[in-house]
PDB file of C-alpha atoms in Angstrom:
ATOM      1  CA  MET A 233       0.000   0.000   0.000  1.00 42.00           C
ATOM      2  CA  ARG A 234       1.387   3.381  -1.001  1.00 48.00           C
ATOM      3  CA  THR A 235       1.212   6.433   1.241  1.00 49.00           C
ATOM      4  CA  PRO A 236       0.801   9.812  -0.508  1.00 53.00           C
ATOM      5  CA  GLU A 237       4.003  11.829  -0.761  1.00 53.00           C
ATOM      6  CA  PHE A 238       2.761  14.556   1.578  1.00 54.00           C
ATOM      7  CA  LEU A 239       2.719  12.137   4.514  1.00 57.00           C
ATOM      8  CA  PRO A 240       5.640  10.105   5.818  1.00 53.00           C
ATOM      9  CA  PRO A 241       5.239   6.353   5.290  1.00 56.00           C
ATOM     10  CA  PHE A 242       2.764   4.791   7.682  1.00 58.00           C
ATOM     11  CA  GLU A 243       3.590   1.875   9.899  1.00 59.00           C
ATOM     12  CA  TYR A 244       0.890  -0.583   8.935  1.00 57.00           C
ATOM     13  CA  ASN A 245       1.692  -2.801  11.930  1.00 59.00           C
ATOM     14  CA  LEU A 246      -1.717  -2.142  13.379  1.00 59.00           C
ATOM     15  CA  ALA A 247      -3.052  -3.868  16.442  1.00 62.00           C
ATOM     16  CA  ALA A 248      -4.155  -7.393  15.594  1.00 65.00           C
ATOM     17  CA  PHE A 249      -7.770  -6.280  16.052  1.00 62.00           C
ATOM     18  CA  PHE A 250      -7.433  -3.974  13.026  1.00 70.00           C
ATOM     19  CA  ALA A 251      -4.773  -5.785  11.001  1.00 73.00           C
ATOM     20  CA  ARG A 252      -7.093  -7.135   8.312  1.00 78.00           C
ATOM     21  CA  TRP A 253      -8.594  -3.809   7.295  1.00 83.00           C
ATOM     22  CA  PRO A 254      -5.728  -2.157   5.334  1.00 81.00           C
ATOM     23  CA  ALA A 255      -5.720  -5.095   2.875  1.00 82.00           C
ATOM     24  CA  HIS A 256      -9.535  -5.269   2.678  1.00 89.00           C
ATOM     25  CA  PRO A 257     -11.104  -3.289  -0.225  1.00 93.00           C
ATOM     26  CA  ALA A 258     -13.202  -1.241   2.222  1.00 93.00           C
ATOM     27  CA  GLY A 259     -10.156  -0.495   4.364  1.00 91.00           C
ATOM     28  CA  ALA A 260      -8.112   0.522   1.336  1.00 90.00           C
ATOM     29  CA  ALA A 261     -10.936   2.817   0.189  1.00 94.00           C
ATOM     30  CA  ALA A 262     -11.179   4.393   3.652  1.00 94.00           C
ATOM     31  CA  ILE A 263      -7.407   4.906   3.814  1.00 91.00           C
ATOM     32  CA  ALA A 264      -7.506   6.548   0.377  1.00 91.00           C
ATOM     33  CA  ILE A 265     -10.201   8.931   1.615  1.00 94.00           C
ATOM     34  CA  MET A 266      -8.430   9.752   4.892  1.00 94.00           C
ATOM     35  CA  THR A 267      -5.032  10.380   3.284  1.00 90.00           C
ATOM     36  CA  ARG A 268      -6.138  12.631   0.416  1.00 91.00           C
ATOM     37  CA  LEU A 269      -4.556  16.025   0.886  1.00 90.00           C
ATOM     38  CA  ASP A 270      -7.864  17.900   0.676  1.00 93.00           C
ATOM     39  CA  ASN A 271      -9.447  15.547   3.220  1.00 94.00           C
ATOM     40  CA  VAL A 272      -6.528  15.898   5.614  1.00 93.00           C
ATOM     41  CA  ALA A 273      -7.067  19.659   5.326  1.00 93.00           C
ATOM     42  CA  LEU A 274     -10.786  19.183   6.140  1.00 96.00           C
ATOM     43  CA  ALA A 275      -9.908  17.039   9.178  1.00 96.00           C
ATOM     44  CA  ARG A 276      -7.397  19.644  10.366  1.00 95.00           C
ATOM     45  CA  GLN A 277      -9.922  22.452   9.868  1.00 95.00           C
ATOM     46  CA  ALA A 278     -12.572  20.554  11.844  1.00 95.00           C
ATOM     47  CA  THR A 279     -10.026  19.915  14.587  1.00 93.00           C
ATOM     48  CA  ASP A 280      -8.992  23.548  14.706  1.00 94.00           C
ATOM     49  CA  GLN A 281     -12.683  24.403  15.172  1.00 94.00           C
ATOM     50  CA  GLY A 282     -12.973  21.910  18.062  1.00 91.00           C
ATOM     51  CA  ARG A 283     -14.969  19.358  16.053  1.00 93.00           C
ATOM     52  CA  PRO A 284     -14.144  15.661  15.533  1.00 95.00           C
ATOM     53  CA  ALA A 285     -11.684  15.135  12.675  1.00 95.00           C
ATOM     54  CA  LEU A 286     -13.729  12.441  10.917  1.00 96.00           C
ATOM     55  CA  ASP A 287     -16.933  14.486  10.865  1.00 96.00           C
ATOM     56  CA  PRO A 288     -16.335  16.255   7.525  1.00 96.00           C
ATOM     57  CA  LEU A 289     -15.427  12.947   5.825  1.00 97.00           C
ATOM     58  CA  GLN A 290     -18.629  11.101   6.696  1.00 96.00           C
ATOM     59  CA  GLU A 291     -20.420  11.773   3.409  1.00 96.00           C
ATOM     60  CA  GLN A 292     -17.458  10.393   1.477  1.00 97.00           C
ATOM     61  CA  PHE A 293     -17.431   7.237   3.598  1.00 96.00           C
ATOM     62  CA  ARG A 294     -21.177   6.806   3.090  1.00 95.00           C
ATOM     63  CA  ASP A 295     -20.820   7.194  -0.679  1.00 96.00           C
ATOM     64  CA  ALA A 296     -17.746   4.956  -1.065  1.00 96.00           C
ATOM     65  CA  LEU A 297     -18.458   2.114   1.358  1.00 95.00           C
ATOM     66  CA  SER A 298     -21.249  -0.394   1.764  1.00 95.00           C
ATOM     67  CA  GLN A 299     -23.760  -0.078   4.574  1.00 93.00           C
ATOM     68  CA  THR A 300     -22.705  -3.520   5.796  1.00 94.00           C
ATOM     69  CA  VAL A 301     -19.121  -2.380   6.293  1.00 93.00           C
ATOM     70  CA  MET A 302     -20.207   0.904   7.861  1.00 93.00           C
ATOM     71  CA  ASN A 303     -22.289  -1.073  10.394  1.00 93.00           C
ATOM     72  CA  ASP A 304     -19.282  -3.164  11.436  1.00 91.00           C
ATOM     73  CA  PRO A 305     -18.048  -1.869  14.825  1.00 90.00           C
ATOM     74  CA  GLN A 306     -14.536  -3.178  14.140  1.00 88.00           C
ATOM     75  CA  PHE A 307     -14.406  -1.211  10.907  1.00 91.00           C
ATOM     76  CA  LEU A 308     -15.568   1.954  12.647  1.00 90.00           C
ATOM     77  CA  ARG A 309     -12.851   1.473  15.261  1.00 88.00           C
ATOM     78  CA  PHE A 310     -10.358   1.009  12.422  1.00 89.00           C
ATOM     79  CA  LEU A 311     -11.441   4.362  10.960  1.00 91.00           C
ATOM     80  CA  GLY A 312     -10.739   6.070  14.266  1.00 90.00           C
ATOM     81  CA  HIS A 313      -7.455   4.231  14.761  1.00 86.00           C
ATOM     82  CA  PHE A 314      -6.198   5.154  11.307  1.00 89.00           C
ATOM     83  CA  MET A 315      -7.330   8.784  11.604  1.00 92.00           C
ATOM     84  CA  LEU A 316      -5.298   8.968  14.818  1.00 91.00           C
ATOM     85  CA  ARG A 317      -2.233   7.965  12.796  1.00 87.00           C
ATOM     86  CA  VAL A 318      -2.993  10.547  10.096  1.00 90.00           C
ATOM     87  CA  MET A 319      -3.498  13.343  12.605  1.00 93.00           C
ATOM     88  CA  GLU A 320      -0.335  12.438  14.530  1.00 89.00           C
ATOM     89  CA  GLN A 321       1.672  12.588  11.316  1.00 87.00           C
ATOM     90  CA  VAL A 322       0.450  16.105  10.562  1.00 89.00           C
ATOM     91  CA  GLY A 323       1.266  17.432  14.038  1.00 90.00           C
ATOM     92  CA  TYR A 324      -1.852  16.788  16.147  1.00 93.00           C
ATOM     93  CA  GLU A 325      -2.457  14.777  19.299  1.00 93.00           C
ATOM     94  CA  LEU A 326      -5.564  13.087  20.645  1.00 93.00           C
ATOM     95  CA  VAL A 327      -7.570  15.140  23.137  1.00 92.00           C
ATOM     96  CA  GLN A 328     -10.669  12.994  23.585  1.00 90.00           C
ATOM     97  CA  ASP A 329     -12.073   9.910  21.910  1.00 88.00           C
ATOM     98  CA  GLN A 330     -15.757   9.134  21.351  1.00 90.00           C
ATOM     99  CA  VAL A 331     -16.939  12.739  21.350  1.00 92.00           C
ATOM    100  CA  PRO A 332     -20.635  12.641  20.405  1.00 92.00           C
ATOM    101  CA  LEU A 333     -21.590  14.193  17.097  1.00 91.00           C
ATOM    102  CA  PRO A 334     -24.794  16.227  17.000  1.00 89.00           C
ATOM    103  CA  PRO A 335     -27.832  14.144  15.915  1.00 90.00           C
ATOM    104  CA  HIS A 336     -28.056  15.974  12.579  1.00 90.00           C
ATOM    105  CA  ARG A 337     -24.461  14.792  11.844  1.00 90.00           C
ATOM    106  CA  HIS A 338     -25.187  11.063  12.401  1.00 90.00           C
ATOM    107  CA  ILE A 339     -24.420  10.295   8.754  1.00 91.00           C
ATOM    108  CA  VAL A 340     -22.163   7.315   9.411  1.00 90.00           C
ATOM    109  CA  LEU A 341     -20.709   7.976  12.846  1.00 91.00           C
ATOM    110  CA  LYS A 342     -22.333   8.886  16.137  1.00 91.00           C
ATOM    111  CA  SER A 343     -19.042   9.850  17.770  1.00 92.00           C
ATOM    112  CA  ALA A 344     -15.436  10.517  16.793  1.00 93.00           C
ATOM    113  CA  ALA A 345     -12.190  11.866  18.235  1.00 93.00           C
ATOM    114  CA  VAL A 346     -11.081  15.446  18.773  1.00 93.00           C
ATOM    115  CA  TYR A 347      -7.434  16.449  18.408  1.00 94.00           C
ATOM    116  CA  ARG A 348      -5.303  19.524  19.038  1.00 94.00           C
ATOM    117  CA  ARG A 349      -2.178  20.822  17.398  1.00 93.00           C
ATOM    118  CA  VAL A 350       0.960  19.733  19.232  1.00 90.00           C
ATOM    119  CA  VAL A 351       2.800  22.692  20.675  1.00 81.00           C
ATOM    120  CA  ALA A 352       6.549  22.147  20.975  1.00 66.00           C
ATOM    121  CA  GLN A 353       7.730  22.631  24.530  1.00 54.00           C
ATOM    122  CA  ALA A 354      10.696  24.915  25.058  1.00 49.00           C
ATOM    123  CA  ALA A 355      13.708  23.188  26.583  1.00 48.00           C
TER     124      ALA A 355
END
């Protein structure tokens, strides 16, 4: 699996619970969505506004992936786990996981994670 040039190569040694998803067609499609430069920018913008990073990508997931896959709790956890890796690689850290989305934003997800930009500490 190829990582876009704008991101350093990912370590695909995911926890055993998620290991099958990167090779699965649905996992590959989700990774392609989450690593597109414009989508990383949307996730960063949502984060900077205090919203969950995956929120602005929900419509793309709904359109690209089957309802069966989107109902799989392991797959949804994989989405969150992989987005954590994306956000860490662009300079963000996890603040809180499973932040509820407003009911009108329950497109695919009911909750997601919020991040914040990492601030380098002076020595």
